[in-house]
Short mmCIF file of C-alpha atoms in Angstrom, two decimals:
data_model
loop_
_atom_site.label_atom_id
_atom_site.label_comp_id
_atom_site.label_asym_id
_atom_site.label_seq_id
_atom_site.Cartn_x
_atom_site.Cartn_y
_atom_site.Cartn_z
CA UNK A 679 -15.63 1.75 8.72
CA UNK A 680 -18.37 4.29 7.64
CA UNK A 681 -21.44 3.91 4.93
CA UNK A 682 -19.27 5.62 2.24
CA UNK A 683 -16.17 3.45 2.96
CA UNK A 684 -18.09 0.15 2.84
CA UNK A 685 -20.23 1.91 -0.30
CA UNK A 686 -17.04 2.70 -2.07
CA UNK A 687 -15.54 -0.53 -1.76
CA UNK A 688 -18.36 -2.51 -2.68
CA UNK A 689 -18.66 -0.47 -6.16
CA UNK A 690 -15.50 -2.26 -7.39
CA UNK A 691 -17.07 -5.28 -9.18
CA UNK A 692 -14.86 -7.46 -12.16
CA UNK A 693 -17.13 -7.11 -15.29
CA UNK A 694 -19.49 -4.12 -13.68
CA UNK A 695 -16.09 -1.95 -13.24
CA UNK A 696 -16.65 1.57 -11.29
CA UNK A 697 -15.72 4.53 -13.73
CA UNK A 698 -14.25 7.04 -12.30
CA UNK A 699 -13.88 10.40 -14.14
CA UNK A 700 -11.39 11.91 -12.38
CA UNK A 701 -11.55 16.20 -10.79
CA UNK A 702 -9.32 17.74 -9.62
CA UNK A 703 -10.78 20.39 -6.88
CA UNK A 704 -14.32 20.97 -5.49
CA UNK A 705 -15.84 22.63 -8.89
CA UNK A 706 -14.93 19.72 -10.96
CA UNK A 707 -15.75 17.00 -8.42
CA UNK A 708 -19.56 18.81 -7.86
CA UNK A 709 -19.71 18.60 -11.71
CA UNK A 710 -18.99 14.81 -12.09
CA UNK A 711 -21.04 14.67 -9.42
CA UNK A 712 -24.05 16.00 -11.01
CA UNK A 713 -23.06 14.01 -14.26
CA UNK A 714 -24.03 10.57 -11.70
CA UNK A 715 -20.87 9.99 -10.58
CA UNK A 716 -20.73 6.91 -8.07
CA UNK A 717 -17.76 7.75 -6.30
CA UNK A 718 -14.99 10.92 -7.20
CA UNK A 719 -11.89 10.22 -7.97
CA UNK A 720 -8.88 13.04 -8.43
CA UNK A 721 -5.38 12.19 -10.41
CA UNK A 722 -2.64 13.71 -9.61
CA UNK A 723 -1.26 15.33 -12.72
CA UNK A 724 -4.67 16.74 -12.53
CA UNK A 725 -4.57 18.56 -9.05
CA UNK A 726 -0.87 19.51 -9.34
CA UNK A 727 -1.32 21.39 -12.76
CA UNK A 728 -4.58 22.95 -11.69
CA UNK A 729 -2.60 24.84 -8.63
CA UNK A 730 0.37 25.28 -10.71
CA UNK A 731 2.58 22.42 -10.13
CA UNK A 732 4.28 19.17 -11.94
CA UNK A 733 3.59 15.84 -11.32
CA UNK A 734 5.28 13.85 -8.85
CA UNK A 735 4.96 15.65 -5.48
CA UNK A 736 6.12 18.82 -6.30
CA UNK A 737 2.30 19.83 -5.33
CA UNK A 738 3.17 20.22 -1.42
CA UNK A 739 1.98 18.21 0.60
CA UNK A 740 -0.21 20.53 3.03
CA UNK A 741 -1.91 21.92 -0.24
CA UNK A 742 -2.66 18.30 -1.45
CA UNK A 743 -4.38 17.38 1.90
CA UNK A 744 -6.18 20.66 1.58
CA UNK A 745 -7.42 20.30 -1.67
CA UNK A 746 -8.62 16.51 -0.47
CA UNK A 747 -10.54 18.34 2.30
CA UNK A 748 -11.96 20.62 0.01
CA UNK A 749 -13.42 18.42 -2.37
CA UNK A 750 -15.03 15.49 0.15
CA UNK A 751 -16.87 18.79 1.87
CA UNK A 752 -18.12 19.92 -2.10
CA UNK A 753 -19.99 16.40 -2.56
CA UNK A 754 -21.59 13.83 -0.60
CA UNK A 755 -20.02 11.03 -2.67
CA UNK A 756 -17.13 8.80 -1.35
CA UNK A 757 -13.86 10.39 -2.41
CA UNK A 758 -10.65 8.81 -3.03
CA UNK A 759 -7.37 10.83 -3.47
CA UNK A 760 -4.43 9.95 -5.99
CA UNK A 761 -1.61 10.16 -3.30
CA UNK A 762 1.29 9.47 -5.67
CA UNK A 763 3.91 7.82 -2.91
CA UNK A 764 2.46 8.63 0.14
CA UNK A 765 4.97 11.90 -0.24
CA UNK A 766 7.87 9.47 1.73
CA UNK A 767 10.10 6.87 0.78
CA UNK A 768 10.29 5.40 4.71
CA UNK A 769 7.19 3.28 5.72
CA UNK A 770 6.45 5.59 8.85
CA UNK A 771 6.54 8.44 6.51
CA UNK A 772 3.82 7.17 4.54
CA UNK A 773 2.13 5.79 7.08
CA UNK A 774 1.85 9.33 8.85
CA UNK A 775 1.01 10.91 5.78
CA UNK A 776 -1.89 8.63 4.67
CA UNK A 777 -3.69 8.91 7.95
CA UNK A 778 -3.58 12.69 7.20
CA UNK A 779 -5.18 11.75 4.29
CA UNK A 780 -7.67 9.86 6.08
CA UNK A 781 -8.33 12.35 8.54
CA UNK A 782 -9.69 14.72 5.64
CA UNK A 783 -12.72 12.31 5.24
CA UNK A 784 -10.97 10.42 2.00
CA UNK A 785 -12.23 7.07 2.20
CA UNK A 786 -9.38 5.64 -0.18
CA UNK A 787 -6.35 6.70 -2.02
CA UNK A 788 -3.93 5.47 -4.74
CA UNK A 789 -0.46 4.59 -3.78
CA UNK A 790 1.86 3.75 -6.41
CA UNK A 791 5.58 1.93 -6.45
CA UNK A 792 7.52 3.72 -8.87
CA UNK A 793 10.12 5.98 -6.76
CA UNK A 794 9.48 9.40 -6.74
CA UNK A 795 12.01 11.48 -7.55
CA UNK A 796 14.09 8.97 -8.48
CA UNK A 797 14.12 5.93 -11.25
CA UNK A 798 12.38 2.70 -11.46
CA UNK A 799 10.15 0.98 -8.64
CA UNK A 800 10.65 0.10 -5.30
CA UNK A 801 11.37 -3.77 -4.80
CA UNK A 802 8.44 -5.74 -4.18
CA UNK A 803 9.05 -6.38 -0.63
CA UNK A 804 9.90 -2.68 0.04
CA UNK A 805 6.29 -1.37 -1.44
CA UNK A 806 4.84 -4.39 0.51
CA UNK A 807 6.22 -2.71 3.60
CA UNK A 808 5.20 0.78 2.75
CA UNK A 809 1.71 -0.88 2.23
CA UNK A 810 1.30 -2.72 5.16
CA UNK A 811 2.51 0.49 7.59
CA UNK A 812 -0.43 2.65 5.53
CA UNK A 813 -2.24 -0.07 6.30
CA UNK A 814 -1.68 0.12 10.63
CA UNK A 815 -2.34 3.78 10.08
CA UNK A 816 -5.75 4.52 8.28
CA UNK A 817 -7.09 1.46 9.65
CA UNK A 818 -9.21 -1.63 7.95
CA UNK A 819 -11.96 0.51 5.92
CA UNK A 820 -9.88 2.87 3.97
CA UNK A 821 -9.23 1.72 0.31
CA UNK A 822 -5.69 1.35 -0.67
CA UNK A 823 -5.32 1.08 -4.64
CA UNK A 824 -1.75 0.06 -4.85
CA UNK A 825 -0.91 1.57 -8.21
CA UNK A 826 2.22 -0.24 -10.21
CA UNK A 827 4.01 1.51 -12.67
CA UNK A 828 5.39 -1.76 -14.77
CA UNK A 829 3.54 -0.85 -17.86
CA UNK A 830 4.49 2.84 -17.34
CA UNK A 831 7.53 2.50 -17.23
CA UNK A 832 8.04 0.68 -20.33
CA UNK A 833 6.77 1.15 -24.06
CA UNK A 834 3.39 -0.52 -25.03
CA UNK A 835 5.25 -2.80 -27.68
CA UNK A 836 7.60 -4.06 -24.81
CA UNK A 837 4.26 -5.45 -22.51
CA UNK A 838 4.63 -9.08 -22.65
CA UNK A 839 3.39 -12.12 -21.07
CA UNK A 840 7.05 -11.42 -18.43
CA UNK A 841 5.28 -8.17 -17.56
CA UNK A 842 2.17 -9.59 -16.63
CA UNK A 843 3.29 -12.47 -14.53
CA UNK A 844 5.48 -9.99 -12.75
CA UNK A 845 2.55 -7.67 -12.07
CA UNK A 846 0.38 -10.86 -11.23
CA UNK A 847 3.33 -11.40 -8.60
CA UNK A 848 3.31 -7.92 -7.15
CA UNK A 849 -0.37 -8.05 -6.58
CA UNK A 850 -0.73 -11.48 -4.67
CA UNK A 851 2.13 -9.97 -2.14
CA UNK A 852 0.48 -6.35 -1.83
CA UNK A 853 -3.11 -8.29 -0.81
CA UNK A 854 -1.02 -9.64 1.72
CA UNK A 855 0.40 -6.53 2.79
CA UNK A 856 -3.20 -5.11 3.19
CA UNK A 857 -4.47 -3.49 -0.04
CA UNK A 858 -7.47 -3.05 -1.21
CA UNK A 859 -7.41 -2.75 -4.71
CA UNK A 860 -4.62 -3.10 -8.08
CA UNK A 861 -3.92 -0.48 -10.43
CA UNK A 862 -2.15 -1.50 -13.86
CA UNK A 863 -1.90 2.13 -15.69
CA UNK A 864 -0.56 1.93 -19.12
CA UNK A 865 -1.35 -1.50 -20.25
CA UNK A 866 -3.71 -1.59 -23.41
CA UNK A 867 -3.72 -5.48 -24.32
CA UNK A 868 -6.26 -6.71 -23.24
CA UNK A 869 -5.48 -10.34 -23.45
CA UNK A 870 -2.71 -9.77 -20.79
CA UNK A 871 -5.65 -7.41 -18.39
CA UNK A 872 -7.54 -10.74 -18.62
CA UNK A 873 -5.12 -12.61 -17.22
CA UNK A 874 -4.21 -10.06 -14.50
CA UNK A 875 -7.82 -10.04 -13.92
CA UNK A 876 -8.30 -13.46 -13.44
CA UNK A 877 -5.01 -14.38 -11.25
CA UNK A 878 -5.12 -11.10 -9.44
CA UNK A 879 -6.30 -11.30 -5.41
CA UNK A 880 -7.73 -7.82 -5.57
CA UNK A 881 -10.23 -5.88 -8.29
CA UNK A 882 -8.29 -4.54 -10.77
CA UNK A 883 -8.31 -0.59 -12.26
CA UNK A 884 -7.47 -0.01 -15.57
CA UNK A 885 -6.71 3.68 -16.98
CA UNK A 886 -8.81 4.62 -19.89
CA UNK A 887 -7.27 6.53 -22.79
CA UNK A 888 -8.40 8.17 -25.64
CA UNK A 889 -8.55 5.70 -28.64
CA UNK A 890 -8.25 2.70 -26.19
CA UNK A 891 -10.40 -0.65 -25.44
CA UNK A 892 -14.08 0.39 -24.61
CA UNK A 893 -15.16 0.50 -21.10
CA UNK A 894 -17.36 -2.81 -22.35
CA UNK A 895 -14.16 -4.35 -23.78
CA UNK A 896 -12.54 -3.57 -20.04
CA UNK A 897 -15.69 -5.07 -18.06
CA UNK A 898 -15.60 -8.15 -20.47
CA UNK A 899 -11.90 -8.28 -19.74
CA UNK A 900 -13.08 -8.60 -15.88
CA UNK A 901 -11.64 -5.15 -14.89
CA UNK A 902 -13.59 -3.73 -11.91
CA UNK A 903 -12.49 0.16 -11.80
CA UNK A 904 -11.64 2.20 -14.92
CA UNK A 905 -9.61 5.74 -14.30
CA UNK A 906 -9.16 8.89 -16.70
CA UNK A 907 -6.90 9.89 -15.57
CA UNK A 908 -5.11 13.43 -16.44
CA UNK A 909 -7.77 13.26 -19.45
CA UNK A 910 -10.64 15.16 -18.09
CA UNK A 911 -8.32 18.15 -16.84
CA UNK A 912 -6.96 18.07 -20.71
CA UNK A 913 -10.35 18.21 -21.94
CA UNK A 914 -11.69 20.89 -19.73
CA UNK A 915 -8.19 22.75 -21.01
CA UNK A 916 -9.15 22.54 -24.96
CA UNK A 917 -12.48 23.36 -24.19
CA UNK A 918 -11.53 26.62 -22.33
CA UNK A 919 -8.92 27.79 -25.21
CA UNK A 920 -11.47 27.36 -27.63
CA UNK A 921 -13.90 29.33 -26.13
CA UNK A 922 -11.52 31.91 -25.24
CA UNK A 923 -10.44 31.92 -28.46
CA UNK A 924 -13.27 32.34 -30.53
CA UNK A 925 -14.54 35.28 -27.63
CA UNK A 926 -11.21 36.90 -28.92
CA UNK A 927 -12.22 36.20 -32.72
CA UNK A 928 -15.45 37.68 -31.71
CA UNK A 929 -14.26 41.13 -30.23
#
């Protein structure tokens, strides 16, 4: 384990959360950087729209490795790459893949259980596997953020005590398939990221959205990483149109 693995895993603390604003190649990682980033994060839908592509690993995967390469040399900050599904259904597949990934001086990634490509999530036990081959292959220091998609996958009004005891479930068996950290995207009530907080093994990320809880309502909820997600890249978008529009109004 190196400085910036053990630095990067010792940022995520429940009520003091980590906020990652999330790049998506070398410029924008040196710029969050400079803002006083603690760590750099990239999203996928991010990365793959920047270089052209949709979401979901249609950004190949020799590009995505090379674009993780690219940005850990542009800062001296711990870097952790969203790796959608390891770009392989088959534990050795993803296993292979993520030590690529390590290889390119990542010191994390996220890894997700929805099925690529395909509909719904892979059974518990299944992601658990996928997990705990990663696991063998990057070794004990690299930070695995296994990423569930239950609150994705289903509409805001539908989250429900159910959905939380099931994600509560999924988290106590990744731990014990070897990950590092738990990442509930899409869920806004914060009574139910309490509770996942609380009866969760690992430090839980949260992904911030425009109009959503505060990053103090997420510490005082006990979250210990907050994402942006795709929001950034959006931003950074708008900003860019506008100025290129009023340069056009202006000629």
């Amino acid at each position: 384990m190196t400085t910036l693995h053990q630095a990067f895993a010792q940022l995520h603390v429940p009520g003091d959360p980590l906020i990652l604003f999330n790049a998506w190649d070398p410029g924008s990682a040196a710029a969050v950087a400079r803002a006083g980033a603690r760590a750099i994060a990239t999203g996928s839908f991010s990365v793959a729209a920047a270089h052209g592509f949709a979401d979901g690993e249609a950004l190949p995967l020799e590009l995505a490795l090379a674009n993780a390469t690219r940005i850990v040399k542009a800062v001296e900050l711990p870097v952790t790459i969203d790796f959608e599904g390891g770009y392989a259904a088959d534990p050795a597949g993803c296993a292979a893949h993520h030590a690529q990934l390590a290889a390119t001086g990542a010191v994390g990634c996220n890894f997700e259980d929805r099925v690529i490509g395909g509909e719904g999530l892979h059974e518990t036990a299944a992601q658990a596997a996928r997990i705990a081959a990663v696991r063998k292959s990057v070794g004990a220091g690299f930070f695995i953020n296994a990423r569930t998609d239950i609150f994705l996958q289903n509409k805001p009004d539908t989250h429900d005590e159910a959905k939380a005891k099931a994600a509560i479930a999924r988290a106590i068996t990744y731990a014990e398939a070897g990950a590092s950290g738990f990442f509930i995207p899409g869920l806004r009530d914060l009574a139910l990221i309490q509770r996942i907080c609380r009866e969760s093994p690992l430090p839980v990320n949260v992904l911030a959205f425009p109009g959503g809880p505060s990053t103090v309502d997420f510490a005082r909820a006990g979250v210990a990483r907050i994402s942006h997600g795709p929001h950034p890249y959006r931003l950074m978008l708008k900003a860019l149109e506008d100025a290129a529009r009023t340069a056009h109004l202006r000629s």
